[in-house]
Every structure is written in structure tokens, then in C-alpha cells.
Coordinates of C-alpha atoms in Angstrom, one line a residue:
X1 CA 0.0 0.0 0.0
X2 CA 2.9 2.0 0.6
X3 CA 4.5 1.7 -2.5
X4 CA 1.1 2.5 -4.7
X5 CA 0.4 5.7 -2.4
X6 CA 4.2 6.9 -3.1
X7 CA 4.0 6.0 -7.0
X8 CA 0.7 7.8 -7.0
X9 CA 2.4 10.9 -5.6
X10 CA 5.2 10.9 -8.0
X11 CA 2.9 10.0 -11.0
X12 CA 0.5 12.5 -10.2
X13 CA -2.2 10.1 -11.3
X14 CA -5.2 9.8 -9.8
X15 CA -5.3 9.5 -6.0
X16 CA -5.9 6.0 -4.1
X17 CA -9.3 5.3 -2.6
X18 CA -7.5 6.2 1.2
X19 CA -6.5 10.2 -0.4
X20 CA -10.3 10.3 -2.0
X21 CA -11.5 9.2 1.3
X22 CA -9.6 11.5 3.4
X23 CA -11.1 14.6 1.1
X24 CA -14.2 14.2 1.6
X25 CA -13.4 13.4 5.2
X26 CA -11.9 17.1 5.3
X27 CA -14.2 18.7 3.4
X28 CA -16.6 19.5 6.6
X29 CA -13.8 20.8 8.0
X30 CA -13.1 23.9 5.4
X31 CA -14.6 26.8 6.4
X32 CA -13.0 26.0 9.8
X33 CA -9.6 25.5 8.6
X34 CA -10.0 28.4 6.6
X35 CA -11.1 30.8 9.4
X36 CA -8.4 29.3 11.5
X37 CA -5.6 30.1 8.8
X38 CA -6.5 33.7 9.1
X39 CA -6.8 34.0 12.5
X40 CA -3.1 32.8 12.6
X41 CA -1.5 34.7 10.1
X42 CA -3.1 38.0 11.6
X43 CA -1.8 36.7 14.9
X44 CA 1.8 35.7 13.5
X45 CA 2.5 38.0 10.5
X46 CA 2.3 41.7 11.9
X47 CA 1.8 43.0 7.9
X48 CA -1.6 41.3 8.2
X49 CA -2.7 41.9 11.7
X50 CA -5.1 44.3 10.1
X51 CA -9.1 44.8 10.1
X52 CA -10.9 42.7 7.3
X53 CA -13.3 44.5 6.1
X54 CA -13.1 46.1 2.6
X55 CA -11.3 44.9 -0.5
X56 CA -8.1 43.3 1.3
X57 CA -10.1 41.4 3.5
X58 CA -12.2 39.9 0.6
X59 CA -9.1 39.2 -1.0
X60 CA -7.5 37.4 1.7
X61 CA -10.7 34.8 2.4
X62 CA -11.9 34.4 -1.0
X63 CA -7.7 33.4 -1.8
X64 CA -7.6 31.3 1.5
X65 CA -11.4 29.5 0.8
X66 CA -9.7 29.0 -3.1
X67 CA -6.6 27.6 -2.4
X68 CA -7.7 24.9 0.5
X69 CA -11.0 24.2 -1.5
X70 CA -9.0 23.7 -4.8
X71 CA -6.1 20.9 -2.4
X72 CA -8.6 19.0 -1.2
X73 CA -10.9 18.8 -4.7
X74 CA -7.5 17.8 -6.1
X75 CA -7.0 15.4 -3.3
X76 CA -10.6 13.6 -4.2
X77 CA -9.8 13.5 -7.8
X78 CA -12.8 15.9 -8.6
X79 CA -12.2 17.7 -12.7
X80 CA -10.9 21.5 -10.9
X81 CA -10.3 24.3 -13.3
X82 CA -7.7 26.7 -11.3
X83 CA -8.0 29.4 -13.6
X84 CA -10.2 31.7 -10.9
X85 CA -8.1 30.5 -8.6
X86 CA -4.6 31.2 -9.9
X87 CA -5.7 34.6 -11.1
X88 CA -6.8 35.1 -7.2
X89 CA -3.2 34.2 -6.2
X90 CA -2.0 36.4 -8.8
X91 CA -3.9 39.4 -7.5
X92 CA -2.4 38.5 -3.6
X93 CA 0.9 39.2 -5.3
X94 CA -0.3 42.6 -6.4
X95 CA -1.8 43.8 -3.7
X96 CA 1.4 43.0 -1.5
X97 CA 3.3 45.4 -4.4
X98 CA 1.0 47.8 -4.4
X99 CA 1.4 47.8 -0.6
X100 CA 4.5 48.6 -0.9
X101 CA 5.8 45.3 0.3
X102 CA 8.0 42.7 -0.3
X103 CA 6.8 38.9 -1.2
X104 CA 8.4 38.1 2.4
X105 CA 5.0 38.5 4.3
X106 CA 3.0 36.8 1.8
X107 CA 5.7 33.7 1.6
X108 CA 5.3 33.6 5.2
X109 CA 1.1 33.2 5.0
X110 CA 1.7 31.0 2.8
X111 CA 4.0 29.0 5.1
X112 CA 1.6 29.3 7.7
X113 CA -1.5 28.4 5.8
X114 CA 0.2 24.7 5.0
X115 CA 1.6 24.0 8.7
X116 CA -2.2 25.0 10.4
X117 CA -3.8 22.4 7.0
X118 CA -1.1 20.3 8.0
X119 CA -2.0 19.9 11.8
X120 CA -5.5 19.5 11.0
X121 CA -5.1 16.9 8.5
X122 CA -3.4 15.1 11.5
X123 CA -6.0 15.6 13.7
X124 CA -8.5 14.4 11.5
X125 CA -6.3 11.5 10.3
X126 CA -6.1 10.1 13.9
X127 CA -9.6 10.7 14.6
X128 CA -10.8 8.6 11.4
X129 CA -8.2 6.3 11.6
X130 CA -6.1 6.7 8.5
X131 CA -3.0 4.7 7.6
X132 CA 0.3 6.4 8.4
X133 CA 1.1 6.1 5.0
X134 CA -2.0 7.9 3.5
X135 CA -1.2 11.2 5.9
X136 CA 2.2 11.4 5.0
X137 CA 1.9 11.2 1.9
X138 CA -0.2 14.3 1.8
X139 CA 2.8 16.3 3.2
X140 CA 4.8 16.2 -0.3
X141 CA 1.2 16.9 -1.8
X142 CA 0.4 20.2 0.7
X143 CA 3.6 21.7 0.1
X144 CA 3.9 21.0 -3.6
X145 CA 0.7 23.1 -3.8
X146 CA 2.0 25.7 -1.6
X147 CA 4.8 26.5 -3.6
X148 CA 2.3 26.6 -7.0
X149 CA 0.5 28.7 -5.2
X150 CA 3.6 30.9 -4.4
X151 CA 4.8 30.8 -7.2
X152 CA 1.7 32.5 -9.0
X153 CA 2.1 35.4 -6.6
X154 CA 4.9 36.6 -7.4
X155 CA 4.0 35.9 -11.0
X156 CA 1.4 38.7 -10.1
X157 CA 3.8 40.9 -7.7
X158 CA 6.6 40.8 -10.8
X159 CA 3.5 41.9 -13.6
X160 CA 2.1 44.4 -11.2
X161 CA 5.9 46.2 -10.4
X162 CA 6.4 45.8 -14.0
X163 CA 3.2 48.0 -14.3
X164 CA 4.0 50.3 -11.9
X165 CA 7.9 51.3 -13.0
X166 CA 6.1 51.5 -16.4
X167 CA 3.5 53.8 -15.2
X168 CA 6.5 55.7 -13.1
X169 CA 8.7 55.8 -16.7
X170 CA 5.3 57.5 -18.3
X171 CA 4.5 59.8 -15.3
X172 CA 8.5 61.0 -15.4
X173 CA 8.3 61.7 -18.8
X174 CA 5.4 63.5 -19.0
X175 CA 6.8 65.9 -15.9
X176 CA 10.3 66.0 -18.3
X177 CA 7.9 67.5 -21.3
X178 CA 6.0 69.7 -18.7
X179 CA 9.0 71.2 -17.1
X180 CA 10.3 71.8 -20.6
X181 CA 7.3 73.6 -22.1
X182 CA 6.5 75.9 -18.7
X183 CA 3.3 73.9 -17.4
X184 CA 1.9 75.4 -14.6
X185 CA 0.4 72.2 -13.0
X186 CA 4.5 71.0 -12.2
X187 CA 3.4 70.2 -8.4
X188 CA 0.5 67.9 -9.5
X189 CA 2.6 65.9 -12.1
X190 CA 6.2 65.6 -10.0
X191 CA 3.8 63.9 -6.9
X192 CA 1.9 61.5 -9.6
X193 CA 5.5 60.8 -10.7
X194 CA 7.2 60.2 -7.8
X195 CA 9.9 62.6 -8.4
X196 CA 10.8 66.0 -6.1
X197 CA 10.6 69.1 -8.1
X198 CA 14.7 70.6 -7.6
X199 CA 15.6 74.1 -7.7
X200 CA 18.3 73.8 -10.4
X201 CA 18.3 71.3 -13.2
X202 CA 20.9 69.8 -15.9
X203 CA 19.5 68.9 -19.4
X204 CA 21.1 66.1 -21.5
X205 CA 20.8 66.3 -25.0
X206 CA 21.1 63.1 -26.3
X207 CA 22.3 61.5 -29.8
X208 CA 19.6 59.8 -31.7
X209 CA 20.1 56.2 -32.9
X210 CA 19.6 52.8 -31.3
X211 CA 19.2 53.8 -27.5
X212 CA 18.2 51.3 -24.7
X213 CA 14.3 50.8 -23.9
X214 CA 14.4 51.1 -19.8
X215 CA 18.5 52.3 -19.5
X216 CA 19.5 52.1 -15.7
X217 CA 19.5 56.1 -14.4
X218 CA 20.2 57.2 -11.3
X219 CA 16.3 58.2 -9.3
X220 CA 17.9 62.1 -9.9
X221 CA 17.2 61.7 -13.8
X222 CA 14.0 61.7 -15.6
X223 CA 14.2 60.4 -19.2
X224 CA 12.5 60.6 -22.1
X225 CA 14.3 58.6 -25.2
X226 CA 11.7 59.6 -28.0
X227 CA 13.5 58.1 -31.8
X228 CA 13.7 61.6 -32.5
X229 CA 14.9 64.0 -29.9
X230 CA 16.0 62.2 -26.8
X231 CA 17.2 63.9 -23.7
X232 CA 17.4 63.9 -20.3
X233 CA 16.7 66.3 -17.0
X234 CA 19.0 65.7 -14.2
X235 CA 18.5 67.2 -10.3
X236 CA 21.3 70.1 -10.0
X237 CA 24.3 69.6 -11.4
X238 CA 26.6 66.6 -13.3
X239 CA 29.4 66.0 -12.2
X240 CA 31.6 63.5 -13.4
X241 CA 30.3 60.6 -11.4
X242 CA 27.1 61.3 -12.4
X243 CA 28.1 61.6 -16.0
X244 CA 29.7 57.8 -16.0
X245 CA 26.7 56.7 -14.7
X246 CA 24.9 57.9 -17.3
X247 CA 27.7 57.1 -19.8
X248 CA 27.3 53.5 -18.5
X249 CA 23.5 53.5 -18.6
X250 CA 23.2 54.6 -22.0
X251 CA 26.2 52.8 -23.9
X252 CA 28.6 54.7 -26.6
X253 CA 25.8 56.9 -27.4
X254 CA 27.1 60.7 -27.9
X255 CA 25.8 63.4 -24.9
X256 CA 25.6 67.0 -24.6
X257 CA 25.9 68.8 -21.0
X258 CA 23.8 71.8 -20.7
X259 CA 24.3 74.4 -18.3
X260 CA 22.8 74.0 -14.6
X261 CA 19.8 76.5 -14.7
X262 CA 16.7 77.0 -12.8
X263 CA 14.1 74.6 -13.0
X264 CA 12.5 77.4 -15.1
X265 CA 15.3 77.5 -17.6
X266 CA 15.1 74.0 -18.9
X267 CA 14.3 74.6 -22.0
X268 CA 17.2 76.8 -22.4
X269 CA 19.5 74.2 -21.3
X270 CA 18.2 71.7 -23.7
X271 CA 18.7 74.1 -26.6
X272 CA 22.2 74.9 -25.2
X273 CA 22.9 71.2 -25.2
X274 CA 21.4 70.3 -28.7
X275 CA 23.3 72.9 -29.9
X276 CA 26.5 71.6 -28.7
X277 CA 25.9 68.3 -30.0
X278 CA 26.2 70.0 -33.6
X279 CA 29.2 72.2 -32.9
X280 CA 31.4 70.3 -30.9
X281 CA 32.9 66.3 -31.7
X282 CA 33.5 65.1 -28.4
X283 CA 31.5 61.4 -26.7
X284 CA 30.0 63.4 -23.7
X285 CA 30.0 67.8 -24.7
X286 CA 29.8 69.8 -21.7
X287 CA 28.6 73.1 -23.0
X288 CA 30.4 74.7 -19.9
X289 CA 33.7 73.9 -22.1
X290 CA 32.3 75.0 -25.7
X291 CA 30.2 78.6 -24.3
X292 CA 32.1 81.3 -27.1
X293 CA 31.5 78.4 -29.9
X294 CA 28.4 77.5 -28.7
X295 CA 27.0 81.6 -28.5
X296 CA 28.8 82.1 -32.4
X297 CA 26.9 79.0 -33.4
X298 CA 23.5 81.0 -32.6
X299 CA 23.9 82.8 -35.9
X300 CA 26.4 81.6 -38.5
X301 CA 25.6 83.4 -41.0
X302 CA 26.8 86.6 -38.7
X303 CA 29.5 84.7 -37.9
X304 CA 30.3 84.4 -41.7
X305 CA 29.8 88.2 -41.9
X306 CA 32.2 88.6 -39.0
X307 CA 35.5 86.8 -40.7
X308 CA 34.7 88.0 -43.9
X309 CA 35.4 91.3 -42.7
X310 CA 38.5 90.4 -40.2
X311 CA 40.1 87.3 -42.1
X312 CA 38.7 87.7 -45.2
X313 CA 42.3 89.5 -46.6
X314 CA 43.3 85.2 -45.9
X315 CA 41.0 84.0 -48.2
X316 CA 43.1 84.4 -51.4
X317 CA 45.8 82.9 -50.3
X318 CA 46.2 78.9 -50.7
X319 CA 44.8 76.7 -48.5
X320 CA 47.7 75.0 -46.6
X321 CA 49.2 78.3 -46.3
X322 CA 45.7 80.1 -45.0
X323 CA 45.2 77.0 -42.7
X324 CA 49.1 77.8 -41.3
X325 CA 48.6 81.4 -40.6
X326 CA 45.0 81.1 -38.9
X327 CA 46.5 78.7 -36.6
X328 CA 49.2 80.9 -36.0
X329 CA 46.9 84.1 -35.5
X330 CA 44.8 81.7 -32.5
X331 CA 47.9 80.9 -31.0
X332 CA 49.3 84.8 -31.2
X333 CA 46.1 85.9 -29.6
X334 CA 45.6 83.2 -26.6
X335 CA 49.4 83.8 -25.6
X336 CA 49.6 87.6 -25.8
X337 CA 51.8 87.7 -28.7
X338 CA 54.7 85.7 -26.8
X339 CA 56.6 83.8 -29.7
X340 CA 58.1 81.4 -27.4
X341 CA 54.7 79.7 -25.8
X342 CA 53.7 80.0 -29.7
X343 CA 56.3 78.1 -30.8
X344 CA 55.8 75.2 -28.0
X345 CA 52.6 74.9 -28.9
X346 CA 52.6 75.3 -32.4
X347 CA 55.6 72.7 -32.4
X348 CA 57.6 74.9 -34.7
X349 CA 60.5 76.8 -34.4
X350 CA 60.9 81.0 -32.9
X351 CA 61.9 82.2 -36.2
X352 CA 59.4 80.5 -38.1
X353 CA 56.7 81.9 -36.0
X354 CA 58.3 85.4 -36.2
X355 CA 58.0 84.8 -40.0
X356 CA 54.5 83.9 -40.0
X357 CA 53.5 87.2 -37.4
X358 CA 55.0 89.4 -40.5
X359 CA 53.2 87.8 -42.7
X360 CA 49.6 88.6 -41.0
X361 CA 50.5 91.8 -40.1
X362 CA 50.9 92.3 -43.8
X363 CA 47.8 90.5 -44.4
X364 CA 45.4 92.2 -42.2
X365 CA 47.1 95.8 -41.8
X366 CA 46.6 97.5 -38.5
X367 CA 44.2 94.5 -37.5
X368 CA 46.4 93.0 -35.1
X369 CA 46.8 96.4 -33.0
X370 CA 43.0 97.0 -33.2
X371 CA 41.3 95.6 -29.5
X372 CA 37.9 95.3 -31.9
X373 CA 39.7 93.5 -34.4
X374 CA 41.4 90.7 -32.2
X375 CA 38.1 90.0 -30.1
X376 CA 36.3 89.5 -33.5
X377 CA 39.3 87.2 -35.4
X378 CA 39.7 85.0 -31.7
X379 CA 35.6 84.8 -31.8
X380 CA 36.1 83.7 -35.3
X381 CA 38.9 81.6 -35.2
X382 CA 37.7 79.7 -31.6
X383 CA 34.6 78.7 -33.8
X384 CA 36.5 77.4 -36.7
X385 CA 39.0 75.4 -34.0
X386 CA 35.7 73.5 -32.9
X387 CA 34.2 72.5 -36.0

């Protein structure tokens, strides 16, 4: 008899006459067993110790009355669809999410749900005379079930966090678009999106092409990877640890740094860092670096205007030579005219850049004493260095 009832078990064929026997000896016993489950995980599992009235009370006798009804059907070989009742596990595992809970507390009901079944099936066992072998046997059966049972729950906590980080993405982005456009109703969206409104802000503009769905940010960072425009809002300022993280969530894609504005300013910021992403050829731009380019940028065909009348003596000279004397006009302007830092860091010789400083001044005559003239040609020159 032994043997059978252990084959049965493994088989999961249908049960011997003793296991159809003891099912309907239990099934008197159910709404007791069930009202004694829940009187001992509210006594042992504080999480629970909690009035039952309203929807979590519903939830938690309609899933207890399910899941002992559905073990002991089982047990008596009865046909037992578990959709209802798997969905009803499912929706435990949500509520505990939504509670802002782990799965420990629920595990633990669950734990104590099969060791009070377990003591009654004992009882009853005894009382009606049962073979040793039939009640142990059940043991490998209860807690198979419990872990099913488990199992679906966190099926249902894992879709319903899934649902809420997605929900928290959406919220996030539609405060990042908000803040971006001036809407007034900031307060309202920041609180629906679990996210404190900052006084200061960073905007990342970010290069298009094949970005990562749900990149891992720092909590500081809304997001909002649109194909077409990307970006990102970051709390205050980046600093470089911040910056690698972002680097790492986001891959070799190519980022712009705006300027740390108020939260008011954001748009500006974003432009600022768009902008940069044009101008300057860099993996991560921080427009604090780039700002003369950057303002030239704003207008290039002034810009144009500008060197046309400062450089534009250079144009009709060749190219290799004109490309030689603009780089030694930068130089002669960031060091003050000294030809020795010139020729360090133009790698050439005193003489030679003694030469070339004749040569402009007889290019662009009276230019180079001018104060005007020499903001205008380093304004210039800094914006062709960057292309």
C-alpha cells in the first residue's frame, strides 16, 4: 500500500481510494480550517494583523477558501479548473506590491496556511483512523501546492511592479515635457510621478540612434528617449560621477551637457545642449567647455559676416598656407603675442613663427593692434578650432 500511495504521488495520477476518502473526510472541516488560517497569520504575520473588512479582507478569504477548497478537490480526484483560482493568487501578489511590500510577508502566510492544514489533517487523520502512510503522503502533496501557489504570486507581484515602474517611466516623462514647455500644474505631475521638483536642473541632449528601452539612471534623472529627440533632466548639477553613470546606462551613445539652470530655464538648457551636439565632436559635450563656440553658433551666417570682414584678406591665399597662418593668429592671440609659448605649442620653431607674425600683419594691416579687431578674429577663429 505503501509503495502505490508513493507512486501515485510521483505520477500524479489519480489519488488511491484512502487520499479520495480522506477529502471528503476534510471537506466539513473547510470553512473552519479556513477561518483558523487567518486568525493565525493575523496573529503571526504583523503586515496582516489588520481589520478585514473592505477589498483586502475579501481578498484574503476568497484566496484562503480557493486555495484549500481547490487541495482538497484535487485530493478527491474531482475535474478542478484553477483558472479563478490562480488569477486570485496572482492578485495577492499585487496587492502586496502595491502595498509597498516585499513577497516576504506573503511567503510567510503562505507557510503558515500549509503548517495549520497540516496539523488539521493530523487531527482528522487520527480521529478517522487513516493509515500512516496515506497522511504522509499528503505532506509532499500540501507543500507541492504551496509552492504553486507561491509561485503565481509573485507571478502577479513581478507583472504588477512591471506595471508600476512602467506607469513611473510615463509619469516621469510627461513631468520631463512639462517642465520643458512651462506647465503650470508641475506640483501635481512631480507627486503623480514620484519625483521632487529641484531648484536647479541639468539637461542632456542626447544623440539619436539605437538607445536602450528602460536604461539604468540614477532616481535624480527623468528620461524621455523619444527616436527623434531624446534627452534627459538631471536634479542640480553633473558631475563627473554622475556623468559615468549615465555614460554606462546609456552605452557609446554621444551626450551634450547643458548648463545647470533654474528649473524654469530647462528649455534653455536643452537648446544649449542640442546645440553643442552639432558644434562640438566630443562622446560626452559639456557646454560649460564650448560657451564662445556655442554663442557664435547662434547665428552663423553673422559669424560668416564677421570673418569675412577680419580674415577675409586670408582667403586668397592657398589653402595649406591660410590654414598655417589662422592657426598661427589663435595661438598669437591666446598667448599675448609671446613667440616662445607660440612656438611650443605650435611645435615649430621661434623664427618660423616670427615669420608667419610678419606675414599677417601684412595680411590684415593694423588689425592685429586693433582691440575690436582681435576679439572678432579669436571669436572667429575659436569657432572654426571646434568645427
Amino acid at each position: 500500500m505503501a509503495a502505490n500511495l508513493q507512486e501515485a504521488s510521483r505520477s500524479g495520477g489519480p489519488p488511491p481510494r484512502q487520499l479520495r476518502q480522506l477529502a471528503e473526510t476534510l471537506r466539513p472541516e473547510l470553512p473552519s480550517l479556513a477561518a483558523e488560517i487567518i486568525d493565525e497569520i493575523r496573529r503571526s504575520i504583523p503586515e496582516y494583523a489588520q481589520p478585514l473588512d473592505g477589498p483586502y479582507g475579501h481578498a484574503l478569504r476568497v484566496g484562503t477558501a480557493e486555495a484549500i477548497t481547490g487541495f482538497v478537490d484535487q485530493l478527491g480526484g474531482l475535474p478542478v479548473s484553477s483558472m479563478h483560482r490562480d488569477e486570485v493568487c496572482r492578485r495577492l501578489g499585487e496587492n502586496e506590491e502595491r502595498a509597498g511590500r516585499s513577497m516576504d510577508p506573503l511567503q510567510a502566510a503562505y507557510r503558515v496556511g500549509a503548517r495549520v492544514a497540516w496539523q488539521r489533517i493530523m487531527k482528522v487523520g487520527r480521529r478517522y483512523s487513516f493509515s500512516s502512510q496515506a497522511v504522509s503522503m499528503l505532506a509532499d502533496r500540501i507543500f507541492a501546492y504551496i509552492d504553486e501557489l507561491a509561485s503565481l504570486s509573485l507571478d502577479g507581484y513581478s507583472r504588477a511592479k512591471a506595471g508600476s515602474a512602467q506607469a513611473r517611466r510615463e509619469g516621469q516623462r510627461r513631468l520631463l515635457r512639462a517642465i520643458l514647455v512651462g506647465a503650470s500644474d508641475l506640483a501635481e505631475l512631480a507627486e503623480a510621478a514620484e519625483w521632487a521638483l529641484p531648484a536647479t536642473v541639468t539637461l542632456v541632449a542626447v544623440e539619436p540612434g539605437d538607445l536602450p528601452n528602460d536604461p539604468l539612471l540614477s532616481p535624480s534623472v527623468l528620461a524621455d528617449l523619444h527616436p527623434t529627440d531624446p534627452c534627459l533632466l538631471a536634479a542640480g548639477p553633473i558631475d563627473d560621477l554622475e556623468l559615468g553613470r549615465l555614460r554606462d546606462g546609456l552605452g557609446e551613445t554621444r551626450l551634450a551637457i547643458g548648463l545647470t539652470v533654474p528649473l524654469g530655464q530647462a528649455a534653455d538648457s536643452l537648446r544649449w545642449a542640442r546645440q553643442a551636439l552639432q558644434v562640438v565632436d566630443e562622446p560626452a559635450v559639456r557646454c560649460d567647455d564650448h560657451l564662445i563656440p556655442l554663442w557664435l553658433a547662434c547665428d552663423p551666417a553673422l559669424v560668416e559676416q564677421i570673418r569675412e570682414r577680419v580674415l577675409g584678406p586670408l582667403d586668397d591665399m592657398a589653402v595649406k598656407q591660410r590654414d598655417r597662418l589662422a592657426e598661427t593668429l589663435l595661438a598669437w592671440l591666446q598667448t599675448q603675442g609671446s613667440a616662445a609659448l607660440m612656438a611650443e605649442q605650435l611645435h615649430i620653431h621661434p623664427q618660423t613663427v616670427r615669420y608667419r607674425i610678419r606675414q599677417l600683419e601684412d595680411a590684415l594691416p593694423g588689425q592685429l593692434q586693433d582691440p575690436d579687431a582681435r576679439w572678432s578674429m579669436e571669436a572667429v577663429l575659436r569657432r572654426r578650432s571646434d568645427k
